[in-house]
Amino acid sequence: MKLMNEPILDKNNSLYICIDLQAKLMPSMDNLDTLIKKSNILLKTSEIYDIPVLVTEQYPKGLGATDERVMLPKHHKLFSKDHFSVFATEDFVEEFNNLNKKNIIVFGAETHVCVYYSVYHLLQNGYNVYVVADACASRTDNDKQIGLEQMRKLGANIISTEMVLFGFIEGSKVPNFKDLSNLLKN
């Protein structure tokens, strides 16, 4: 085996899709505190590494805006949708295509519905998809687990928030290592 010291995820070719973390939907999510905490850690890393963030809201008129506890970065782009998949929304698809990234990191709610349908379409179009399991939720853990398993069967990489953070760096000697480590302590 040859010496390996490069990151697993190329931060310059990555994009976050944050799906439907909305005020009226959040109270019914299983393990809500973890969902919000892990989502915020991911969103903070988008600022550290300047990773584009596309955020969706499912029928915001009925489900409200993104929950105020979700700390969206200044550089995020917000899209309203009325289909389960983010790829049924024309302005989202246009922005997604313009960004031209290959590694798509997905998190949000609900795992077995909007996250699942969006991941399905990403995989059908040949993207490297990373579903952040601890930053996804459904109303029940059973629905979340079924959604994750189905996405795994389709070819998605099921990973954790820490795997994303440390997947962007090659080791502890990089300039942002301390910043990343501190995110996990809060």
JSON list of C-alpha atoms in Angstrom, two decimals:
[
{"chain": "A", "resi": 1, "resn": "MET", "atom": "CA", "xyz": [0.00, 0.00, 0.00]},
{"chain": "A", "resi": 2, "resn": "LYS", "atom": "CA", "xyz": [1.23, 3.49, -0.79]},
{"chain": "A", "resi": 3, "resn": "LEU", "atom": "CA", "xyz": [1.43, 6.31, 1.75]},
{"chain": "A", "resi": 4, "resn": "MET", "atom": "CA", "xyz": [-1.92, 8.11, 1.98]},
{"chain": "A", "resi": 5, "resn": "ASN", "atom": "CA", "xyz": [-2.25, 11.59, 3.42]},
{"chain": "A", "resi": 6, "resn": "GLU", "atom": "CA", "xyz": [-4.96, 13.33, 1.43]},
{"chain": "A", "resi": 7, "resn": "PRO", "atom": "CA", "xyz": [-8.48, 14.06, 2.71]},
{"chain": "A", "resi": 8, "resn": "ILE", "atom": "CA", "xyz": [-11.31, 11.64, 1.93]},
{"chain": "A", "resi": 9, "resn": "LEU", "atom": "CA", "xyz": [-13.68, 14.45, 0.93]},
{"chain": "A", "resi": 10, "resn": "ASP", "atom": "CA", "xyz": [-12.55, 17.19, -1.43]},
{"chain": "A", "resi": 11, "resn": "LYS", "atom": "CA", "xyz": [-13.95, 20.34, 0.18]},
{"chain": "A", "resi": 12, "resn": "ASN", "atom": "CA", "xyz": [-13.43, 22.21, -3.10]},
{"chain": "A", "resi": 13, "resn": "ASN", "atom": "CA", "xyz": [-15.78, 19.82, -4.89]},
{"chain": "A", "resi": 14, "resn": "SER", "atom": "CA", "xyz": [-18.43, 19.50, -2.15]},
{"chain": "A", "resi": 15, "resn": "LEU", "atom": "CA", "xyz": [-21.86, 20.98, -1.59]},
{"chain": "A", "resi": 16, "resn": "TYR", "atom": "CA", "xyz": [-24.29, 20.80, 1.35]},
{"chain": "A", "resi": 17, "resn": "ILE", "atom": "CA", "xyz": [-28.02, 20.32, 0.87]},
{"chain": "A", "resi": 18, "resn": "CYS", "atom": "CA", "xyz": [-29.96, 21.10, 4.06]},
{"chain": "A", "resi": 19, "resn": "ILE", "atom": "CA", "xyz": [-33.52, 19.82, 3.67]},
{"chain": "A", "resi": 20, "resn": "ASP", "atom": "CA", "xyz": [-36.64, 21.18, 5.40]},
{"chain": "A", "resi": 21, "resn": "LEU", "atom": "CA", "xyz": [-35.52, 21.99, 8.95]},
{"chain": "A", "resi": 22, "resn": "GLN", "atom": "CA", "xyz": [-38.65, 24.06, 9.47]},
{"chain": "A", "resi": 23, "resn": "ALA", "atom": "CA", "xyz": [-40.21, 25.50, 12.61]},
{"chain": "A", "resi": 24, "resn": "LYS", "atom": "CA", "xyz": [-43.56, 23.69, 12.44]},
{"chain": "A", "resi": 25, "resn": "LEU", "atom": "CA", "xyz": [-41.98, 20.38, 11.43]},
{"chain": "A", "resi": 26, "resn": "MET", "atom": "CA", "xyz": [-39.18, 20.30, 14.02]},
{"chain": "A", "resi": 27, "resn": "PRO", "atom": "CA", "xyz": [-41.22, 19.67, 17.20]},
{"chain": "A", "resi": 28, "resn": "SER", "atom": "CA", "xyz": [-42.42, 16.31, 15.86]},
{"chain": "A", "resi": 29, "resn": "MET", "atom": "CA", "xyz": [-38.90, 15.07, 14.98]},
{"chain": "A", "resi": 30, "resn": "ASP", "atom": "CA", "xyz": [-37.37, 12.24, 16.98]},
{"chain": "A", "resi": 31, "resn": "ASN", "atom": "CA", "xyz": [-34.10, 13.23, 18.66]},
{"chain": "A", "resi": 32, "resn": "LEU", "atom": "CA", "xyz": [-34.60, 16.92, 17.84]},
{"chain": "A", "resi": 33, "resn": "ASP", "atom": "CA", "xyz": [-31.74, 18.29, 19.93]},
{"chain": "A", "resi": 34, "resn": "THR", "atom": "CA", "xyz": [-29.19, 16.11, 18.14]},
{"chain": "A", "resi": 35, "resn": "LEU", "atom": "CA", "xyz": [-30.64, 17.04, 14.74]},
{"chain": "A", "resi": 36, "resn": "ILE", "atom": "CA", "xyz": [-30.24, 20.76, 15.43]},
{"chain": "A", "resi": 37, "resn": "LYS", "atom": "CA", "xyz": [-26.80, 20.42, 17.07]},
{"chain": "A", "resi": 38, "resn": "LYS", "atom": "CA", "xyz": [-25.31, 18.30, 14.28]},
{"chain": "A", "resi": 39, "resn": "SER", "atom": "CA", "xyz": [-26.88, 20.43, 11.54]},
{"chain": "A", "resi": 40, "resn": "ASN", "atom": "CA", "xyz": [-25.37, 23.55, 13.11]},
{"chain": "A", "resi": 41, "resn": "ILE", "atom": "CA", "xyz": [-21.94, 21.94, 13.26]},
{"chain": "A", "resi": 42, "resn": "LEU", "atom": "CA", "xyz": [-22.15, 21.11, 9.56]},
{"chain": "A", "resi": 43, "resn": "LEU", "atom": "CA", "xyz": [-23.34, 24.61, 8.71]},
{"chain": "A", "resi": 44, "resn": "LYS", "atom": "CA", "xyz": [-20.44, 26.12, 10.67]},
{"chain": "A", "resi": 45, "resn": "THR", "atom": "CA", "xyz": [-17.96, 23.98, 8.69]},
{"chain": "A", "resi": 46, "resn": "SER", "atom": "CA", "xyz": [-19.46, 25.41, 5.52]},
{"chain": "A", "resi": 47, "resn": "GLU", "atom": "CA", "xyz": [-18.28, 28.81, 6.72]},
{"chain": "A", "resi": 48, "resn": "ILE", "atom": "CA", "xyz": [-14.82, 27.54, 7.68]},
{"chain": "A", "resi": 49, "resn": "TYR", "atom": "CA", "xyz": [-14.28, 25.91, 4.27]},
{"chain": "A", "resi": 50, "resn": "ASP", "atom": "CA", "xyz": [-16.53, 28.09, 2.10]},
{"chain": "A", "resi": 51, "resn": "ILE", "atom": "CA", "xyz": [-18.69, 25.14, 1.06]},
{"chain": "A", "resi": 52, "resn": "PRO", "atom": "CA", "xyz": [-21.89, 26.14, -0.76]},
{"chain": "A", "resi": 53, "resn": "VAL", "atom": "CA", "xyz": [-25.12, 25.47, 1.15]},
{"chain": "A", "resi": 54, "resn": "LEU", "atom": "CA", "xyz": [-28.48, 25.01, -0.54]},
{"chain": "A", "resi": 55, "resn": "VAL", "atom": "CA", "xyz": [-31.39, 25.07, 1.93]},
{"chain": "A", "resi": 56, "resn": "THR", "atom": "CA", "xyz": [-34.95, 24.00, 1.20]},
{"chain": "A", "resi": 57, "resn": "GLU", "atom": "CA", "xyz": [-38.28, 24.63, 2.86]},
{"chain": "A", "resi": 58, "resn": "GLN", "atom": "CA", "xyz": [-41.21, 22.34, 2.08]},
{"chain": "A", "resi": 59, "resn": "TYR", "atom": "CA", "xyz": [-44.42, 24.34, 1.67]},
{"chain": "A", "resi": 60, "resn": "PRO", "atom": "CA", "xyz": [-43.27, 27.19, 3.95]},
{"chain": "A", "resi": 61, "resn": "LYS", "atom": "CA", "xyz": [-46.75, 28.73, 4.00]},
{"chain": "A", "resi": 62, "resn": "GLY", "atom": "CA", "xyz": [-47.94, 25.73, 6.00]},
{"chain": "A", "resi": 63, "resn": "LEU", "atom": "CA", "xyz": [-44.74, 24.44, 7.67]},
{"chain": "A", "resi": 64, "resn": "GLY", "atom": "CA", "xyz": [-43.12, 27.78, 8.37]},
{"chain": "A", "resi": 65, "resn": "ALA", "atom": "CA", "xyz": [-39.61, 29.03, 7.71]},
{"chain": "A", "resi": 66, "resn": "THR", "atom": "CA", "xyz": [-36.41, 27.29, 8.75]},
{"chain": "A", "resi": 67, "resn": "ASP", "atom": "CA", "xyz": [-36.34, 26.86, 12.53]},
{"chain": "A", "resi": 68, "resn": "GLU", "atom": "CA", "xyz": [-34.60, 29.81, 14.21]},
{"chain": "A", "resi": 69, "resn": "ARG", "atom": "CA", "xyz": [-32.31, 27.41, 16.12]},
{"chain": "A", "resi": 70, "resn": "VAL", "atom": "CA", "xyz": [-30.75, 26.36, 12.80]},
{"chain": "A", "resi": 71, "resn": "MET", "atom": "CA", "xyz": [-27.81, 28.72, 12.27]},
{"chain": "A", "resi": 72, "resn": "LEU", "atom": "CA", "xyz": [-27.77, 29.21, 8.52]},
{"chain": "A", "resi": 73, "resn": "PRO", "atom": "CA", "xyz": [-24.52, 30.68, 7.17]},
{"chain": "A", "resi": 74, "resn": "LYS", "atom": "CA", "xyz": [-24.63, 34.04, 5.40]},
{"chain": "A", "resi": 75, "resn": "HIS", "atom": "CA", "xyz": [-23.69, 32.43, 2.09]},
{"chain": "A", "resi": 76, "resn": "HIS", "atom": "CA", "xyz": [-26.62, 29.94, 2.02]},
{"chain": "A", "resi": 77, "resn": "LYS", "atom": "CA", "xyz": [-29.23, 29.99, -0.74]},
{"chain": "A", "resi": 78, "resn": "LEU", "atom": "CA", "xyz": [-32.84, 29.27, 0.20]},
{"chain": "A", "resi": 79, "resn": "PHE", "atom": "CA", "xyz": [-35.44, 27.52, -1.97]},
{"chain": "A", "resi": 80, "resn": "SER", "atom": "CA", "xyz": [-39.12, 26.91, -1.44]},
{"chain": "A", "resi": 81, "resn": "LYS", "atom": "CA", "xyz": [-40.51, 23.61, -2.71]},
{"chain": "A", "resi": 82, "resn": "ASP", "atom": "CA", "xyz": [-43.75, 21.67, -2.87]},
{"chain": "A", "resi": 83, "resn": "HIS", "atom": "CA", "xyz": [-42.44, 18.27, -3.98]},
{"chain": "A", "resi": 84, "resn": "PHE", "atom": "CA", "xyz": [-40.58, 15.76, -1.83]},
{"chain": "A", "resi": 85, "resn": "SER", "atom": "CA", "xyz": [-37.42, 15.81, -3.96]},
{"chain": "A", "resi": 86, "resn": "VAL", "atom": "CA", "xyz": [-35.44, 19.03, -4.11]},
{"chain": "A", "resi": 87, "resn": "PHE", "atom": "CA", "xyz": [-34.92, 18.24, -7.79]},
{"chain": "A", "resi": 88, "resn": "ALA", "atom": "CA", "xyz": [-38.54, 18.99, -8.69]},
{"chain": "A", "resi": 89, "resn": "THR", "atom": "CA", "xyz": [-37.89, 22.69, -8.07]},
{"chain": "A", "resi": 90, "resn": "GLU", "atom": "CA", "xyz": [-36.63, 24.54, -11.14]},
{"chain": "A", "resi": 91, "resn": "ASP", "atom": "CA", "xyz": [-34.66, 27.32, -9.42]},
{"chain": "A", "resi": 92, "resn": "PHE", "atom": "CA", "xyz": [-32.99, 24.80, -7.10]},
{"chain": "A", "resi": 93, "resn": "VAL", "atom": "CA", "xyz": [-31.93, 22.63, -10.05]},
{"chain": "A", "resi": 94, "resn": "GLU", "atom": "CA", "xyz": [-30.56, 25.67, -11.89]},
{"chain": "A", "resi": 95, "resn": "GLU", "atom": "CA", "xyz": [-28.46, 26.75, -8.89]},
{"chain": "A", "resi": 96, "resn": "PHE", "atom": "CA", "xyz": [-27.34, 23.17, -8.20]},
{"chain": "A", "resi": 97, "resn": "ASN", "atom": "CA", "xyz": [-26.17, 22.75, -11.80]},
{"chain": "A", "resi": 98, "resn": "ASN", "atom": "CA", "xyz": [-24.37, 26.12, -11.77]},
{"chain": "A", "resi": 99, "resn": "LEU", "atom": "CA", "xyz": [-22.36, 25.10, -8.69]},
{"chain": "A", "resi": 100, "resn": "ASN", "atom": "CA", "xyz": [-21.15, 21.98, -10.52]},
{"chain": "A", "resi": 101, "resn": "LYS", "atom": "CA", "xyz": [-20.01, 19.96, -7.48]},
{"chain": "A", "resi": 102, "resn": "LYS", "atom": "CA", "xyz": [-19.56, 16.17, -7.38]},
{"chain": "A", "resi": 103, "resn": "ASN", "atom": "CA", "xyz": [-19.66, 15.36, -3.63]},
{"chain": "A", "resi": 104, "resn": "ILE", "atom": "CA", "xyz": [-23.11, 16.12, -2.26]},
{"chain": "A", "resi": 105, "resn": "ILE", "atom": "CA", "xyz": [-23.54, 16.08, 1.51]},
{"chain": "A", "resi": 106, "resn": "VAL", "atom": "CA", "xyz": [-27.20, 15.82, 2.50]},
{"chain": "A", "resi": 107, "resn": "PHE", "atom": "CA", "xyz": [-28.95, 16.27, 5.84]},
{"chain": "A", "resi": 108, "resn": "GLY", "atom": "CA", "xyz": [-32.35, 17.31, 7.16]},
{"chain": "A", "resi": 109, "resn": "ALA", "atom": "CA", "xyz": [-35.90, 16.05, 7.51]},
{"chain": "A", "resi": 110, "resn": "GLU", "atom": "CA", "xyz": [-37.64, 13.81, 7.01]},
{"chain": "A", "resi": 111, "resn": "THR", "atom": "CA", "xyz": [-35.09, 11.07, 6.37]},
{"chain": "A", "resi": 112, "resn": "HIS", "atom": "CA", "xyz": [-37.52, 8.61, 4.78]},
{"chain": "A", "resi": 113, "resn": "VAL", "atom": "CA", "xyz": [-39.34, 11.17, 2.62]},
{"chain": "A", "resi": 114, "resn": "CYS", "atom": "CA", "xyz": [-37.72, 14.40, 1.37]},
{"chain": "A", "resi": 115, "resn": "VAL", "atom": "CA", "xyz": [-34.14, 13.35, 2.15]},
{"chain": "A", "resi": 116, "resn": "TYR", "atom": "CA", "xyz": [-34.75, 9.92, 0.59]},
{"chain": "A", "resi": 117, "resn": "TYR", "atom": "CA", "xyz": [-36.34, 11.20, -2.64]},
{"chain": "A", "resi": 118, "resn": "SER", "atom": "CA", "xyz": [-33.64, 13.85, -3.08]},
{"chain": "A", "resi": 119, "resn": "VAL", "atom": "CA", "xyz": [-30.84, 11.31, -2.53]},
{"chain": "A", "resi": 120, "resn": "TYR", "atom": "CA", "xyz": [-32.52, 8.93, -4.97]},
{"chain": "A", "resi": 121, "resn": "HIS", "atom": "CA", "xyz": [-32.37, 11.58, -7.70]},
{"chain": "A", "resi": 122, "resn": "LEU", "atom": "CA", "xyz": [-28.75, 12.48, -6.90]},
{"chain": "A", "resi": 123, "resn": "LEU", "atom": "CA", "xyz": [-27.71, 8.85, -7.20]},
{"chain": "A", "resi": 124, "resn": "GLN", "atom": "CA", "xyz": [-29.66, 8.40, -10.44]},
{"chain": "A", "resi": 125, "resn": "ASN", "atom": "CA", "xyz": [-27.58, 11.25, -11.85]},
{"chain": "A", "resi": 126, "resn": "GLY", "atom": "CA", "xyz": [-24.20, 9.83, -10.80]},
{"chain": "A", "resi": 127, "resn": "TYR", "atom": "CA", "xyz": [-23.24, 12.03, -7.85]},
{"chain": "A", "resi": 128, "resn": "ASN", "atom": "CA", "xyz": [-21.18, 10.95, -4.84]},
{"chain": "A", "resi": 129, "resn": "VAL", "atom": "CA", "xyz": [-23.79, 11.21, -2.10]},
{"chain": "A", "resi": 130, "resn": "TYR", "atom": "CA", "xyz": [-23.04, 11.40, 1.62]},
{"chain": "A", "resi": 131, "resn": "VAL", "atom": "CA", "xyz": [-26.06, 11.26, 3.94]},
{"chain": "A", "resi": 132, "resn": "VAL", "atom": "CA", "xyz": [-25.21, 12.56, 7.40]},
{"chain": "A", "resi": 133, "resn": "ALA", "atom": "CA", "xyz": [-27.16, 10.15, 9.59]},
{"chain": "A", "resi": 134, "resn": "ASP", "atom": "CA", "xyz": [-26.89, 12.04, 12.87]},
{"chain": "A", "resi": 135, "resn": "ALA", "atom": "CA", "xyz": [-28.05, 15.26, 11.15]},
{"chain": "A", "resi": 136, "resn": "CYS", "atom": "CA", "xyz": [-31.17, 13.61, 9.72]},
{"chain": "A", "resi": 137, "resn": "ALA", "atom": "CA", "xyz": [-34.47, 12.91, 11.44]},
{"chain": "A", "resi": 138, "resn": "SER", "atom": "CA", "xyz": [-37.96, 11.57, 11.01]},
{"chain": "A", "resi": 139, "resn": "ARG", "atom": "CA", "xyz": [-40.92, 11.54, 13.37]},
{"chain": "A", "resi": 140, "resn": "THR", "atom": "CA", "xyz": [-39.92, 8.04, 14.45]},
{"chain": "A", "resi": 141, "resn": "ASP", "atom": "CA", "xyz": [-36.51, 6.42, 14.69]},
{"chain": "A", "resi": 142, "resn": "ASN", "atom": "CA", "xyz": [-37.92, 3.42, 12.79]},
{"chain": "A", "resi": 143, "resn": "ASP", "atom": "CA", "xyz": [-38.77, 5.59, 9.76]},
{"chain": "A", "resi": 144, "resn": "LYS", "atom": "CA", "xyz": [-35.32, 7.21, 9.93]},
{"chain": "A", "resi": 145, "resn": "GLN", "atom": "CA", "xyz": [-33.55, 3.83, 10.04]},
{"chain": "A", "resi": 146, "resn": "ILE", "atom": "CA", "xyz": [-35.62, 2.47, 7.13]},
{"chain": "A", "resi": 147, "resn": "GLY", "atom": "CA", "xyz": [-34.84, 5.60, 5.10]},
{"chain": "A", "resi": 148, "resn": "LEU", "atom": "CA", "xyz": [-31.11, 5.32, 5.82]},
{"chain": "A", "resi": 149, "resn": "GLU", "atom": "CA", "xyz": [-31.05, 1.63, 4.94]},
{"chain": "A", "resi": 150, "resn": "GLN", "atom": "CA", "xyz": [-32.84, 2.22, 1.64]},
{"chain": "A", "resi": 151, "resn": "MET", "atom": "CA", "xyz": [-30.45, 5.02, 0.71]},
{"chain": "A", "resi": 152, "resn": "ARG", "atom": "CA", "xyz": [-27.49, 2.76, 1.58]},
{"chain": "A", "resi": 153, "resn": "LYS", "atom": "CA", "xyz": [-28.91, 0.05, -0.71]},
{"chain": "A", "resi": 154, "resn": "LEU", "atom": "CA", "xyz": [-29.19, 2.60, -3.51]},
{"chain": "A", "resi": 155, "resn": "GLY", "atom": "CA", "xyz": [-25.50, 3.48, -3.12]},
{"chain": "A", "resi": 156, "resn": "ALA", "atom": "CA", "xyz": [-25.41, 6.46, -0.76]},
{"chain": "A", "resi": 157, "resn": "ASN", "atom": "CA", "xyz": [-22.60, 6.74, 1.78]},
{"chain": "A", "resi": 158, "resn": "ILE", "atom": "CA", "xyz": [-24.15, 6.88, 5.25]},
{"chain": "A", "resi": 159, "resn": "ILE", "atom": "CA", "xyz": [-21.79, 8.86, 7.48]},
{"chain": "A", "resi": 160, "resn": "SER", "atom": "CA", "xyz": [-21.73, 10.97, 10.66]},
{"chain": "A", "resi": 161, "resn": "THR", "atom": "CA", "xyz": [-21.09, 14.66, 11.26]},
{"chain": "A", "resi": 162, "resn": "GLU", "atom": "CA", "xyz": [-17.61, 13.91, 12.60]},
{"chain": "A", "resi": 163, "resn": "MET", "atom": "CA", "xyz": [-16.82, 11.86, 9.49]},
{"chain": "A", "resi": 164, "resn": "VAL", "atom": "CA", "xyz": [-17.64, 14.91, 7.36]},
{"chain": "A", "resi": 165, "resn": "LEU", "atom": "CA", "xyz": [-15.56, 17.27, 9.48]},
{"chain": "A", "resi": 166, "resn": "PHE", "atom": "CA", "xyz": [-12.51, 15.06, 9.56]},
{"chain": "A", "resi": 167, "resn": "GLY", "atom": "CA", "xyz": [-13.06, 13.87, 6.00]},
{"chain": "A", "resi": 168, "resn": "PHE", "atom": "CA", "xyz": [-12.14, 17.37, 4.80]},
{"chain": "A", "resi": 169, "resn": "ILE", "atom": "CA", "xyz": [-8.68, 17.29, 6.39]},
{"chain": "A", "resi": 170, "resn": "GLU", "atom": "CA", "xyz": [-5.72, 14.95, 6.14]},
{"chain": "A", "resi": 171, "resn": "GLY", "atom": "CA", "xyz": [-4.72, 15.03, 9.81]},
{"chain": "A", "resi": 172, "resn": "SER", "atom": "CA", "xyz": [-4.33, 17.06, 12.97]},
{"chain": "A", "resi": 173, "resn": "LYS", "atom": "CA", "xyz": [-1.55, 19.30, 11.62]},
{"chain": "A", "resi": 174, "resn": "VAL", "atom": "CA", "xyz": [-3.79, 21.40, 9.37]},
{"chain": "A", "resi": 175, "resn": "PRO", "atom": "CA", "xyz": [-4.61, 25.05, 10.25]},
{"chain": "A", "resi": 176, "resn": "ASN", "atom": "CA", "xyz": [-8.34, 24.46, 10.93]},
{"chain": "A", "resi": 177, "resn": "PHE", "atom": "CA", "xyz": [-7.99, 21.33, 13.05]},
{"chain": "A", "resi": 178, "resn": "LYS", "atom": "CA", "xyz": [-8.48, 23.19, 16.34]},
{"chain": "A", "resi": 179, "resn": "ASP", "atom": "CA", "xyz": [-11.55, 25.04, 14.97]},
{"chain": "A", "resi": 180, "resn": "LEU", "atom": "CA", "xyz": [-13.10, 21.73, 13.91]},
{"chain": "A", "resi": 181, "resn": "SER", "atom": "CA", "xyz": [-12.29, 20.05, 17.22]},
{"chain": "A", "resi": 182, "resn": "ASN", "atom": "CA", "xyz": [-13.83, 22.96, 19.13]},
{"chain": "A", "resi": 183, "resn": "LEU", "atom": "CA", "xyz": [-17.09, 22.60, 17.19]},
{"chain": "A", "resi": 184, "resn": "LEU", "atom": "CA", "xyz": [-17.46, 19.10, 18.57]},
{"chain": "A", "resi": 185, "resn": "LYS", "atom": "CA", "xyz": [-16.94, 20.21, 22.18]},
{"chain": "A", "resi": 186, "resn": "ASN", "atom": "CA", "xyz": [-19.94, 22.55, 22.29]}
]
